[in-house]
Amino acid sequence: MFGIDGWSFFLIGLATFRLTRLIVFDKITEIMRMPFFDEVEEVNPAGDKEVYLVPKQGKLKRWIGELLNCYWCTGIWVSIFLVLLYYFFPNIAEPFIVILAVAAIGAIIETIISAFLGS
């Protein structure tokens, strides 16, 4: 059936982490997310405006908005996509997965250094 070696498993895991963060959090993909969210402004007790993103109404837009609002949910679908891509189209998947995995390692190192330096 479907076997995956430990190294590929590790790389796909890192790639899943990076692609999920790219979809859910990164500024560059905000334009993709915005059709599925409404911005709601509220004033907090200190008098500061806070903006919240709420999934839009409508079955499909709300479903996608809720999916994009949930890191864990998006991660499941991203991992399914990457594993199936790796299984059915390994020549396409491998460079894509390696690039995402390298980016994930860079992001992890940057987070650790930022935390260490306190910035």
The first five atom37 places (N, CA, C, CB, O) and aatype in JSON, in Angstrom:
{
  "aatype": [12, 13, 7, 9, 3, 7, 17, 15, 13, 13, 10, 9, 7, 10, 0, 16, 13, 1, 10, 16, 1, 10, 9, 19, 13, 3, 11, 9, 16, 6, 9, 12, 1, 12, 14, 13, 13, 3, 6, 19, 6, 6, 19, 2, 14, 0, 7, 3, 11, 6, 19, 18, 10, 19, 14, 11, 5, 7, 11, 10, 11, 1, 17, 9, 7, 6, 10, 10, 2, 4, 18, 17, 4, 16, 7, 9, 17, 19, 15, 9, 13, 10, 19, 10, 10, 18, 18, 13, 13, 14, 2, 9, 0, 6, 14, 13, 9, 19, 9, 10, 0, 19, 0, 0, 9, 7, 0, 9, 9, 6, 16, 9, 9, 15, 0, 13, 10, 7, 15],
  "atom_mask": [
    [1, 1, 1, 1, 1],
    [1, 1, 1, 1, 1],
    [1, 1, 1, 0, 1],
    [1, 1, 1, 1, 1],
    [1, 1, 1, 1, 1],
    [1, 1, 1, 0, 1],
    [1, 1, 1, 1, 1],
    [1, 1, 1, 1, 1],
    [1, 1, 1, 1, 1],
    [1, 1, 1, 1, 1],
    [1, 1, 1, 1, 1],
    [1, 1, 1, 1, 1],
    [1, 1, 1, 0, 1],
    [1, 1, 1, 1, 1],
    [1, 1, 1, 1, 1],
    [1, 1, 1, 1, 1],
    [1, 1, 1, 1, 1],
    [1, 1, 1, 1, 1],
    [1, 1, 1, 1, 1],
    [1, 1, 1, 1, 1],
    [1, 1, 1, 1, 1],
    [1, 1, 1, 1, 1],
    [1, 1, 1, 1, 1],
    [1, 1, 1, 1, 1],
    [1, 1, 1, 1, 1],
    [1, 1, 1, 1, 1],
    [1, 1, 1, 1, 1],
    [1, 1, 1, 1, 1],
    [1, 1, 1, 1, 1],
    [1, 1, 1, 1, 1],
    [1, 1, 1, 1, 1],
    [1, 1, 1, 1, 1],
    [1, 1, 1, 1, 1],
    [1, 1, 1, 1, 1],
    [1, 1, 1, 1, 1],
    [1, 1, 1, 1, 1],
    [1, 1, 1, 1, 1],
    [1, 1, 1, 1, 1],
    [1, 1, 1, 1, 1],
    [1, 1, 1, 1, 1],
    [1, 1, 1, 1, 1],
    [1, 1, 1, 1, 1],
    [1, 1, 1, 1, 1],
    [1, 1, 1, 1, 1],
    [1, 1, 1, 1, 1],
    [1, 1, 1, 1, 1],
    [1, 1, 1, 0, 1],
    [1, 1, 1, 1, 1],
    [1, 1, 1, 1, 1],
    [1, 1, 1, 1, 1],
    [1, 1, 1, 1, 1],
    [1, 1, 1, 1, 1],
    [1, 1, 1, 1, 1],
    [1, 1, 1, 1, 1],
    [1, 1, 1, 1, 1],
    [1, 1, 1, 1, 1],
    [1, 1, 1, 1, 1],
    [1, 1, 1, 0, 1],
    [1, 1, 1, 1, 1],
    [1, 1, 1, 1, 1],
    [1, 1, 1, 1, 1],
    [1, 1, 1, 1, 1],
    [1, 1, 1, 1, 1],
    [1, 1, 1, 1, 1],
    [1, 1, 1, 0, 1],
    [1, 1, 1, 1, 1],
    [1, 1, 1, 1, 1],
    [1, 1, 1, 1, 1],
    [1, 1, 1, 1, 1],
    [1, 1, 1, 1, 1],
    [1, 1, 1, 1, 1],
    [1, 1, 1, 1, 1],
    [1, 1, 1, 1, 1],
    [1, 1, 1, 1, 1],
    [1, 1, 1, 0, 1],
    [1, 1, 1, 1, 1],
    [1, 1, 1, 1, 1],
    [1, 1, 1, 1, 1],
    [1, 1, 1, 1, 1],
    [1, 1, 1, 1, 1],
    [1, 1, 1, 1, 1],
    [1, 1, 1, 1, 1],
    [1, 1, 1, 1, 1],
    [1, 1, 1, 1, 1],
    [1, 1, 1, 1, 1],
    [1, 1, 1, 1, 1],
    [1, 1, 1, 1, 1],
    [1, 1, 1, 1, 1],
    [1, 1, 1, 1, 1],
    [1, 1, 1, 1, 1],
    [1, 1, 1, 1, 1],
    [1, 1, 1, 1, 1],
    [1, 1, 1, 1, 1],
    [1, 1, 1, 1, 1],
    [1, 1, 1, 1, 1],
    [1, 1, 1, 1, 1],
    [1, 1, 1, 1, 1],
    [1, 1, 1, 1, 1],
    [1, 1, 1, 1, 1],
    [1, 1, 1, 1, 1],
    [1, 1, 1, 1, 1],
    [1, 1, 1, 1, 1],
    [1, 1, 1, 1, 1],
    [1, 1, 1, 1, 1],
    [1, 1, 1, 1, 1],
    [1, 1, 1, 0, 1],
    [1, 1, 1, 1, 1],
    [1, 1, 1, 1, 1],
    [1, 1, 1, 1, 1],
    [1, 1, 1, 1, 1],
    [1, 1, 1, 1, 1],
    [1, 1, 1, 1, 1],
    [1, 1, 1, 1, 1],
    [1, 1, 1, 1, 1],
    [1, 1, 1, 1, 1],
    [1, 1, 1, 1, 1],
    [1, 1, 1, 1, 1],
    [1, 1, 1, 0, 1],
    [1, 1, 1, 1, 1]
  ],
  "atom_positions": [
    [[0.85, -1.19, 0.0], [0.0, 0.0, 0.0], [0.88, 1.24, 0.0], [-0.96, 0.01, 1.22], [1.78, 1.36, -0.83]],
    [[0.64, 2.15, 0.91], [1.35, 3.43, 0.93], [2.34, 3.44, 2.07], [0.36, 4.62, 1.06], [1.96, 3.42, 3.24]],
    [[3.61, 3.48, 1.72], [4.66, 3.58, 2.72], [5.4, 4.88, 2.53], [0.0, 0.0, 0.0], [5.55, 5.37, 1.42]],
    [[5.86, 5.42, 3.63], [6.61, 6.66, 3.56], [7.79, 6.55, 4.52], [5.71, 7.9, 3.89], [7.61, 6.2, 5.69]],
    [[8.97, 6.84, 4.03], [10.15, 6.72, 4.88], [10.18, 7.87, 5.89], [11.45, 6.7, 4.04], [9.48, 8.87, 5.73]],
    [[10.99, 7.71, 6.91], [11.05, 8.68, 8.01], [11.48, 10.08, 7.56], [0.0, 0.0, 0.0], [10.94, 11.07, 8.05]],
    [[12.43, 10.16, 6.65], [12.91, 11.46, 6.19], [11.82, 12.21, 5.43], [14.15, 11.3, 5.31], [11.62, 13.4, 5.64]],
    [[11.12, 11.51, 4.54], [10.03, 12.13, 3.79], [8.92, 12.56, 4.72], [9.49, 11.16, 2.72], [8.32, 13.63, 4.55]],
    [[8.63, 11.73, 5.7], [7.61, 12.06, 6.7], [7.98, 13.37, 7.42], [7.46, 10.9, 7.73], [7.13, 14.24, 7.59]],
    [[9.23, 13.48, 7.82], [9.72, 14.68, 8.5], [9.6, 15.91, 7.6], [11.17, 14.48, 8.94], [9.13, 16.96, 8.03]],
    [[10.04, 15.79, 6.34], [9.96, 16.91, 5.41], [8.53, 17.32, 5.12], [10.67, 16.56, 4.11], [8.22, 18.51, 5.07]],
    [[7.65, 16.35, 4.94], [6.24, 16.67, 4.7], [5.64, 17.34, 5.94], [5.44, 15.39, 4.34], [4.81, 18.24, 5.82]],
    [[6.05, 16.91, 7.11], [5.59, 17.55, 8.34], [6.01, 19.01, 8.42], [0.0, 0.0, 0.0], [5.2, 19.87, 8.74]],
    [[7.27, 19.29, 8.12], [7.74, 20.68, 8.1], [7.03, 21.49, 7.02], [9.26, 20.72, 7.88], [6.66, 22.64, 7.24]],
    [[6.85, 20.89, 5.86], [6.17, 21.58, 4.76], [4.71, 21.88, 5.13], [6.23, 20.73, 3.47], [4.19, 22.94, 4.81]],
    [[4.07, 20.93, 5.8], [2.69, 21.15, 6.25], [2.62, 22.31, 7.22], [2.13, 19.88, 6.91], [1.73, 23.16, 7.12]],
    [[3.55, 22.36, 8.16], [3.62, 23.46, 9.11], [3.74, 24.79, 8.39], [4.81, 23.27, 10.07], [3.0, 25.73, 8.68]],
    [[4.68, 24.89, 7.44], [4.93, 26.16, 6.76], [3.78, 26.58, 5.86], [6.2, 26.08, 5.96], [3.38, 27.74, 5.86]],
    [[3.23, 25.64, 5.07], [2.14, 25.97, 4.17], [0.88, 26.35, 4.95], [1.85, 24.79, 3.23], [0.15, 27.25, 4.54]],
    [[0.64, 25.67, 6.05], [-0.52, 26.01, 6.89], [-0.39, 27.41, 7.43], [-0.68, 25.0, 8.04], [-1.34, 28.19, 7.39]],
    [[0.78, 27.77, 7.94], [1.0, 29.13, 8.46], [0.88, 30.16, 7.34], [2.39, 29.25, 9.13], [0.35, 31.25, 7.55]],
    [[1.38, 29.82, 6.16], [1.27, 30.72, 5.02], [-0.2, 31.0, 4.7], [1.98, 30.12, 3.79], [-0.57, 32.15, 4.46]],
    [[-1.01, 29.98, 4.69], [-2.43, 30.13, 4.36], [-3.19, 30.87, 5.46], [-3.07, 28.77, 4.11], [-3.99, 31.75, 5.17]],
    [[-2.95, 30.51, 6.71], [-3.77, 31.01, 7.81], [-3.3, 32.36, 8.35], [-3.77, 30.01, 8.93], [-4.14, 33.19, 8.71]],
    [[-2.0, 32.61, 8.41], [-1.5, 33.79, 9.12], [-0.74, 34.82, 8.29], [-0.63, 33.35, 10.19], [-0.81, 36.01, 8.59]],
    [[-0.03, 34.42, 7.27], [0.9, 35.33, 6.61], [0.2, 36.46, 5.87], [1.78, 34.57, 5.65], [-0.86, 36.27, 5.27]],
    [[0.82, 37.63, 5.93], [0.28, 38.84, 5.3], [0.12, 38.68, 3.8], [1.2, 40.03, 5.6], [-0.84, 39.18, 3.22]],
    [[1.04, 37.98, 3.17], [1.03, 37.84, 1.72], [-0.22, 37.11, 1.2], [2.28, 37.12, 1.27], [-0.63, 37.33, 0.06]],
    [[-0.82, 36.25, 2.02], [-2.02, 35.52, 1.59], [-3.31, 36.12, 2.15], [-1.92, 34.06, 2.01], [-4.38, 35.54, 2.01]],
    [[-3.19, 37.29, 2.77], [-4.38, 37.96, 3.32], [-5.43, 38.21, 2.24], [-3.98, 39.28, 3.99], [-6.62, 38.09, 2.5]],
    [[-4.99, 38.55, 1.05], [-5.92, 38.84, -0.05], [-6.75, 37.6, -0.4], [-5.14, 39.32, -1.29], [-7.9, 37.73, -0.84]],
    [[-6.19, 36.42, -0.22], [-6.93, 35.16, -0.45], [-7.98, 34.93, 0.63], [-5.96, 33.97, -0.49], [-9.06, 34.4, 0.35]],
    [[-7.67, 35.34, 1.86], [-8.57, 35.08, 2.99], [-9.73, 36.06, 3.07], [-7.8, 35.13, 4.28], [-10.82, 35.7, 3.52]],
    [[-9.51, 37.3, 2.64], [-10.48, 38.36, 2.88], [-11.88, 38.13, 2.28], [-9.94, 39.63, 2.35], [-12.85, 38.59, 2.87]],
    [[-12.03, 37.45, 1.15], [-13.39, 37.21, 0.64], [-14.24, 36.34, 1.58], [-13.31, 36.54, -0.72], [-15.46, 36.24, 1.4]],
    [[-13.61, 35.73, 2.56], [-14.32, 34.81, 3.44], [-14.54, 35.36, 4.85], [-13.57, 33.51, 3.53], [-15.05, 34.66, 5.72]],
    [[-14.14, 36.63, 5.07], [-14.26, 37.24, 6.4], [-14.88, 38.62, 6.32], [-12.9, 37.31, 7.07], [-14.69, 39.35, 5.34]],
    [[-15.61, 38.98, 7.37], [-16.07, 40.35, 7.59], [-15.23, 40.9, 8.73], [-17.61, 40.41, 7.91], [-14.92, 40.19, 9.69]],
    [[-14.87, 42.19, 8.63], [-14.15, 42.85, 9.71], [-15.17, 43.46, 10.66], [-13.16, 43.94, 9.17], [-16.08, 44.18, 10.23]],
    [[-15.02, 43.18, 11.94], [-15.89, 43.73, 12.97], [-15.02, 44.55, 13.91], [-16.68, 42.61, 13.74], [-14.06, 44.04, 14.48]],
    [[-15.36, 45.84, 14.07], [-14.62, 46.71, 14.98], [-15.33, 46.8, 16.32], [-14.44, 48.13, 14.37], [-16.55, 46.92, 16.38]],
    [[-14.57, 46.72, 17.37], [-15.08, 46.9, 18.72], [-14.12, 47.79, 19.48], [-15.28, 45.53, 19.45], [-12.93, 47.84, 19.18]],
    [[-14.64, 48.49, 20.47], [-13.81, 49.32, 21.33], [-13.64, 48.58, 22.65], [-14.44, 50.74, 21.54], [-14.62, 48.22, 23.3]],
    [[-12.39, 48.35, 23.04], [-12.13, 47.62, 24.28], [-12.29, 48.57, 25.48], [-10.71, 46.99, 24.26], [-12.43, 49.78, 25.29]],
    [[-12.27, 48.03, 26.69], [-12.45, 48.88, 27.88], [-11.43, 50.03, 28.0], [-12.36, 48.03, 29.11], [-11.72, 51.03, 28.65]],
    [[-10.26, 49.88, 27.39], [-9.25, 50.94, 27.45], [-9.52, 52.04, 26.41], [-7.85, 50.35, 27.22], [-8.83, 53.05, 26.38]],
    [[-10.54, 51.82, 25.57], [-10.89, 52.81, 24.56], [-10.2, 52.62, 23.23], [0.0, 0.0, 0.0], [-10.33, 53.46, 22.33]],
    [[-9.45, 51.53, 23.08], [-8.76, 51.23, 21.83], [-9.66, 50.43, 20.9], [-7.45, 50.47, 22.1], [-10.42, 49.58, 21.34]],
    [[-9.55, 50.73, 19.59], [-10.3, 49.96, 18.6], [-9.61, 48.62, 18.36], [-10.45, 50.74, 17.27], [-8.39, 48.56, 18.22]],
    [[-10.39, 47.58, 18.32], [-9.88, 46.25, 17.97], [-10.68, 45.73, 16.79], [-9.96, 45.27, 19.18], [-11.91, 45.88, 16.75]],
    [[-10.01, 45.14, 15.85], [-10.67, 44.6, 14.66], [-10.63, 43.08, 14.73], [-10.0, 45.12, 13.35], [-9.56, 42.49, 14.94]],
    [[-11.77, 42.45, 14.56], [-11.89, 41.0, 14.56], [-12.34, 40.55, 13.18], [-12.88, 40.51, 15.65], [-13.11, 41.23, 12.51]],
    [[-11.86, 39.4, 12.77], [-12.31, 38.8, 11.52], [-13.32, 37.71, 11.86], [-11.11, 38.22, 10.7], [-13.04, 36.8, 12.65]],
    [[-14.5, 37.82, 11.26], [-15.58, 36.87, 11.51], [-15.93, 36.24, 10.17], [-16.83, 37.57, 12.17], [-16.09, 36.95, 9.18]],
    [[-16.05, 34.9, 10.12], [-16.42, 34.26, 8.85], [-17.74, 34.83, 8.3], [-16.55, 32.74, 9.04], [-18.69, 35.06, 9.05]],
    [[-17.76, 35.05, 6.99], [-18.95, 35.6, 6.33], [-20.11, 34.61, 6.4], [-18.64, 35.96, 4.87], [-19.92, 33.42, 6.66]],
    [[-21.29, 35.13, 6.15], [-22.48, 34.29, 6.09], [-22.54, 33.61, 4.72], [-23.76, 35.11, 6.35], [-21.84, 34.01, 3.79]],
    [[-23.37, 32.62, 4.62], [-23.46, 31.82, 3.4], [-22.73, 30.52, 3.63], [0.0, 0.0, 0.0], [-21.67, 30.49, 4.25]],
    [[-23.29, 29.45, 3.13], [-22.75, 28.12, 3.43], [-21.29, 27.95, 3.05], [-23.56, 27.07, 2.73], [-20.47, 27.6, 3.9]],
    [[-20.95, 28.19, 1.8], [-19.58, 27.95, 1.34], [-18.6, 28.97, 1.93], [-19.53, 27.99, -0.19], [-17.54, 28.59, 2.42]],
    [[-18.94, 30.25, 1.87], [-18.04, 31.28, 2.4], [-17.83, 31.1, 3.9], [-18.61, 32.69, 2.12], [-16.71, 31.26, 4.39]],
    [[-18.88, 30.76, 4.64], [-18.72, 30.55, 6.07], [-17.86, 29.33, 6.35], [-20.09, 30.4, 6.75], [-17.01, 29.36, 7.23]],
    [[-18.08, 28.24, 5.6], [-17.29, 27.02, 5.79], [-15.81, 27.3, 5.53], [-17.79, 25.9, 4.85], [-14.95, 26.9, 6.32]],
    [[-15.5, 27.99, 4.43], [-14.11, 28.3, 4.12], [-13.54, 29.27, 5.15], [-13.98, 28.9, 2.69], [-12.4, 29.11, 5.58]],
    [[-14.33, 30.26, 5.57], [-13.89, 31.2, 6.59], [-13.58, 30.51, 7.91], [0.0, 0.0, 0.0], [-12.58, 30.83, 8.56]],
    [[-14.43, 29.58, 8.3], [-14.17, 28.84, 9.54], [-12.95, 27.95, 9.4], [-15.39, 27.99, 9.92], [-12.18, 27.8, 10.35]],
    [[-12.76, 27.38, 8.24], [-11.57, 26.56, 7.99], [-10.31, 27.41, 8.08], [-11.66, 25.9, 6.61], [-9.33, 27.02, 8.72]],
    [[-10.32, 28.58, 7.44], [-9.16, 29.47, 7.46], [-8.92, 30.1, 8.82], [-9.32, 30.55, 6.42], [-7.82, 30.59, 9.1]],
    [[-9.93, 30.1, 9.65], [-9.83, 30.67, 10.99], [-9.27, 29.66, 11.99], [-11.2, 31.17, 11.45], [-8.98, 30.0, 13.13]],
    [[-9.13, 28.43, 11.55], [-8.7, 27.34, 12.44], [-7.38, 26.74, 11.9], [-9.8, 26.23, 12.55], [-7.37, 26.04, 10.89]],
    [[-6.3, 27.04, 12.6], [-4.98, 26.54, 12.19], [-4.97, 25.01, 12.11], [-3.9, 27.03, 13.17], [-4.42, 24.44, 11.17]],
    [[-5.56, 24.36, 13.1], [-5.55, 22.89, 13.16], [-6.35, 22.29, 12.02], [-6.1, 22.41, 14.5], [-5.94, 21.29, 11.43]],
    [[-7.49, 22.9, 11.7], [-8.34, 22.39, 10.62], [-7.64, 22.52, 9.27], [-9.69, 23.14, 10.59], [-7.6, 21.59, 8.47]],
    [[-7.08, 23.7, 9.04], [-6.37, 23.92, 7.77], [-5.18, 22.98, 7.67], [-5.9, 25.39, 7.67], [-4.89, 22.47, 6.59]],
    [[-4.5, 22.74, 8.78], [-3.36, 21.84, 8.79], [-3.7, 20.42, 8.35], [0.0, 0.0, 0.0], [-2.91, 19.78, 7.66]],
    [[-4.87, 19.95, 8.75], [-5.3, 18.61, 8.32], [-5.43, 18.56, 6.8], [-6.65, 18.23, 8.98], [-4.92, 17.64, 6.15]],
    [[-6.13, 19.55, 6.22], [-6.34, 19.57, 4.78], [-5.03, 19.78, 4.02], [-7.35, 20.66, 4.4], [-4.83, 19.19, 2.95]],
    [[-4.16, 20.61, 4.55], [-2.86, 20.81, 3.91], [-2.05, 19.52, 3.93], [-2.08, 21.94, 4.62], [-1.41, 19.17, 2.94]],
    [[-2.07, 18.81, 5.06], [-1.32, 17.55, 5.14], [-1.88, 16.51, 4.17], [-1.34, 17.0, 6.57], [-1.13, 15.76, 3.54]],
    [[-3.21, 16.45, 4.04], [-3.82, 15.53, 3.07], [-3.35, 15.89, 1.66], [-5.38, 15.59, 3.15], [-2.95, 15.02, 0.89]],
    [[-3.4, 17.18, 1.34], [-2.97, 17.65, 0.02], [-1.51, 17.26, -0.26], [-3.15, 19.17, -0.1], [-1.21, 16.72, -1.32]],
    [[-0.62, 17.54, 0.69], [0.81, 17.28, 0.47], [1.11, 15.79, 0.38], [1.63, 17.9, 1.57], [1.92, 15.38, -0.44]],
    [[0.48, 14.98, 1.21], [0.73, 13.53, 1.16], [0.22, 12.95, -0.16], [0.04, 12.82, 2.36], [0.9, 12.14, -0.78]],
    [[-0.97, 13.37, -0.58], [-1.5, 12.86, -1.85], [-0.66, 13.35, -3.04], [-2.96, 13.3, -2.03], [-0.41, 12.61, -3.99]],
    [[-0.22, 14.61, -2.97], [0.66, 15.14, -4.02], [1.95, 14.33, -4.08], [0.96, 16.64, -3.77], [2.42, 13.97, -5.16]],
    [[2.52, 14.04, -2.91], [3.76, 13.26, -2.83], [3.55, 11.84, -3.37], [4.26, 13.21, -1.37], [4.42, 11.28, -4.03]],
    [[2.4, 11.28, -3.07], [2.12, 9.9, -3.48], [1.87, 9.79, -4.98], [0.91, 9.37, -2.72], [2.41, 8.89, -5.64]],
    [[1.06, 10.7, -5.53], [0.65, 10.59, -6.94], [1.57, 11.34, -7.91], [-0.75, 11.09, -7.09], [1.69, 10.94, -9.07]],
    [[2.21, 12.41, -7.45], [3.07, 13.22, -8.32], [4.38, 13.54, -7.62], [2.34, 14.52, -8.74], [4.66, 14.71, -7.35]],
    [[5.19, 12.53, -7.32], [6.4, 12.78, -6.54], [7.38, 13.75, -7.19], [7.09, 11.48, -6.29], [8.06, 14.49, -6.48]],
    [[7.47, 13.77, -8.51], [8.41, 14.68, -9.17], [8.03, 16.14, -9.0], [8.49, 14.34, -10.65], [8.9, 17.01, -8.96]],
    [[6.76, 16.41, -8.89], [6.27, 17.77, -8.63], [6.34, 18.07, -7.14], [4.83, 17.95, -9.16], [6.73, 19.16, -6.73]],
    [[5.95, 17.1, -6.34], [5.82, 17.3, -4.89], [7.16, 17.51, -4.19], [5.11, 16.13, -4.27], [7.27, 18.37, -3.32]],
    [[8.16, 16.74, -4.56], [9.42, 16.77, -3.8], [10.07, 18.16, -3.76], [10.39, 15.79, -4.41], [10.43, 18.61, -2.67]],
    [[10.24, 18.85, -4.89], [10.85, 20.19, -4.78], [9.97, 21.16, -3.97], [11.09, 20.76, -6.17], [10.48, 21.95, -3.19]],
    [[8.68, 21.08, -4.17], [7.73, 21.92, -3.44], [7.83, 21.67, -1.94], [6.29, 21.67, -3.94], [7.86, 22.61, -1.15]],
    [[7.87, 20.42, -1.56], [7.95, 20.04, -0.14], [9.3, 20.47, 0.45], [7.76, 18.51, 0.03], [9.35, 20.97, 1.57]],
    [[10.38, 20.28, -0.29], [11.7, 20.67, 0.22], [11.77, 22.18, 0.42], [12.81, 20.21, -0.75], [12.28, 22.65, 1.43]],
    [[11.25, 22.95, -0.53], [11.25, 24.42, -0.39], [10.46, 24.84, 0.85], [10.66, 25.08, -1.65], [10.93, 25.67, 1.63]],
    [[9.28, 24.27, 1.03], [8.47, 24.61, 2.21], [9.15, 24.16, 3.5], [7.09, 23.96, 2.1], [9.09, 24.87, 4.51]],
    [[9.8, 23.0, 3.48], [10.48, 22.5, 4.68], [11.67, 23.4, 5.05], [10.97, 21.05, 4.46], [11.88, 23.7, 6.22]],
    [[12.42, 23.84, 4.06], [13.55, 24.74, 4.32], [13.02, 26.07, 4.88], [14.38, 24.99, 3.02], [13.6, 26.63, 5.81]],
    [[11.92, 26.57, 4.31], [11.31, 27.8, 4.82], [10.82, 27.62, 6.26], [10.14, 28.23, 3.91], [10.91, 28.54, 7.07]],
    [[10.3, 26.44, 6.56], [9.84, 26.16, 7.93], [11.01, 26.18, 8.9], [9.13, 24.79, 7.98], [10.89, 26.74, 10.0]],
    [[12.12, 25.59, 8.51], [13.3, 25.59, 9.39], [13.78, 27.02, 9.6], [14.44, 24.73, 8.79], [14.13, 27.4, 10.72]],
    [[13.79, 27.82, 8.55], [14.17, 29.22, 8.68], [13.23, 29.97, 9.63], [0.0, 0.0, 0.0], [13.69, 30.77, 10.45]],
    [[11.94, 29.72, 9.52], [10.95, 30.38, 10.4], [11.15, 29.96, 11.85], [9.51, 30.05, 9.94], [11.05, 30.78, 12.76]],
    [[11.42, 28.68, 12.06], [11.64, 28.18, 13.43], [12.91, 28.8, 14.02], [11.75, 26.64, 13.43], [12.91, 29.22, 15.18]],
    [[13.98, 28.86, 13.24], [15.23, 29.46, 13.72], [15.0, 30.94, 14.05], [16.36, 29.31, 12.66], [15.45, 31.42, 15.09]],
    [[14.3, 31.66, 13.17], [14.03, 33.08, 13.41], [13.21, 33.29, 14.68], [13.3, 33.69, 12.22], [13.48, 34.22, 15.44]],
    [[12.24, 32.44, 14.91], [11.41, 32.53, 16.12], [12.25, 32.3, 17.37], [10.25, 31.52, 16.07], [12.1, 33.01, 18.36]],
    [[13.12, 31.31, 17.32], [14.0, 31.01, 18.46], [14.96, 32.17, 18.72], [14.79, 29.7, 18.21], [15.14, 32.58, 19.87]],
    [[15.57, 32.69, 17.68], [16.51, 33.81, 17.85], [15.79, 35.05, 18.37], [17.22, 34.12, 16.51], [16.29, 35.73, 19.26]],
    [[14.61, 35.34, 17.82], [13.84, 36.5, 18.29], [13.48, 36.37, 19.76], [12.57, 36.67, 17.46], [13.55, 37.34, 20.51]],
    [[13.08, 35.17, 20.16], [12.74, 34.94, 21.57], [13.97, 35.08, 22.46], [12.12, 33.55, 21.75], [13.91, 35.63, 23.55]],
    [[15.09, 34.56, 21.97], [16.34, 34.63, 22.73], [16.83, 36.07, 22.89], [17.41, 33.79, 22.05], [17.31, 36.45, 23.96]],
    [[16.7, 36.86, 21.82], [17.16, 38.25, 21.86], [16.12, 39.19, 22.46], [17.51, 38.72, 20.47], [16.41, 40.36, 22.73]],
    [[14.91, 38.66, 22.67], [13.86, 39.47, 23.29], [13.29, 40.54, 22.38], [0.0, 0.0, 0.0], [12.84, 41.58, 22.85]],
    [[13.3, 40.29, 21.09], [12.74, 41.3, 20.17], [11.5, 40.81, 19.49], [13.76, 41.69, 19.12], [10.91, 41.54, 18.69]]
  ]
}
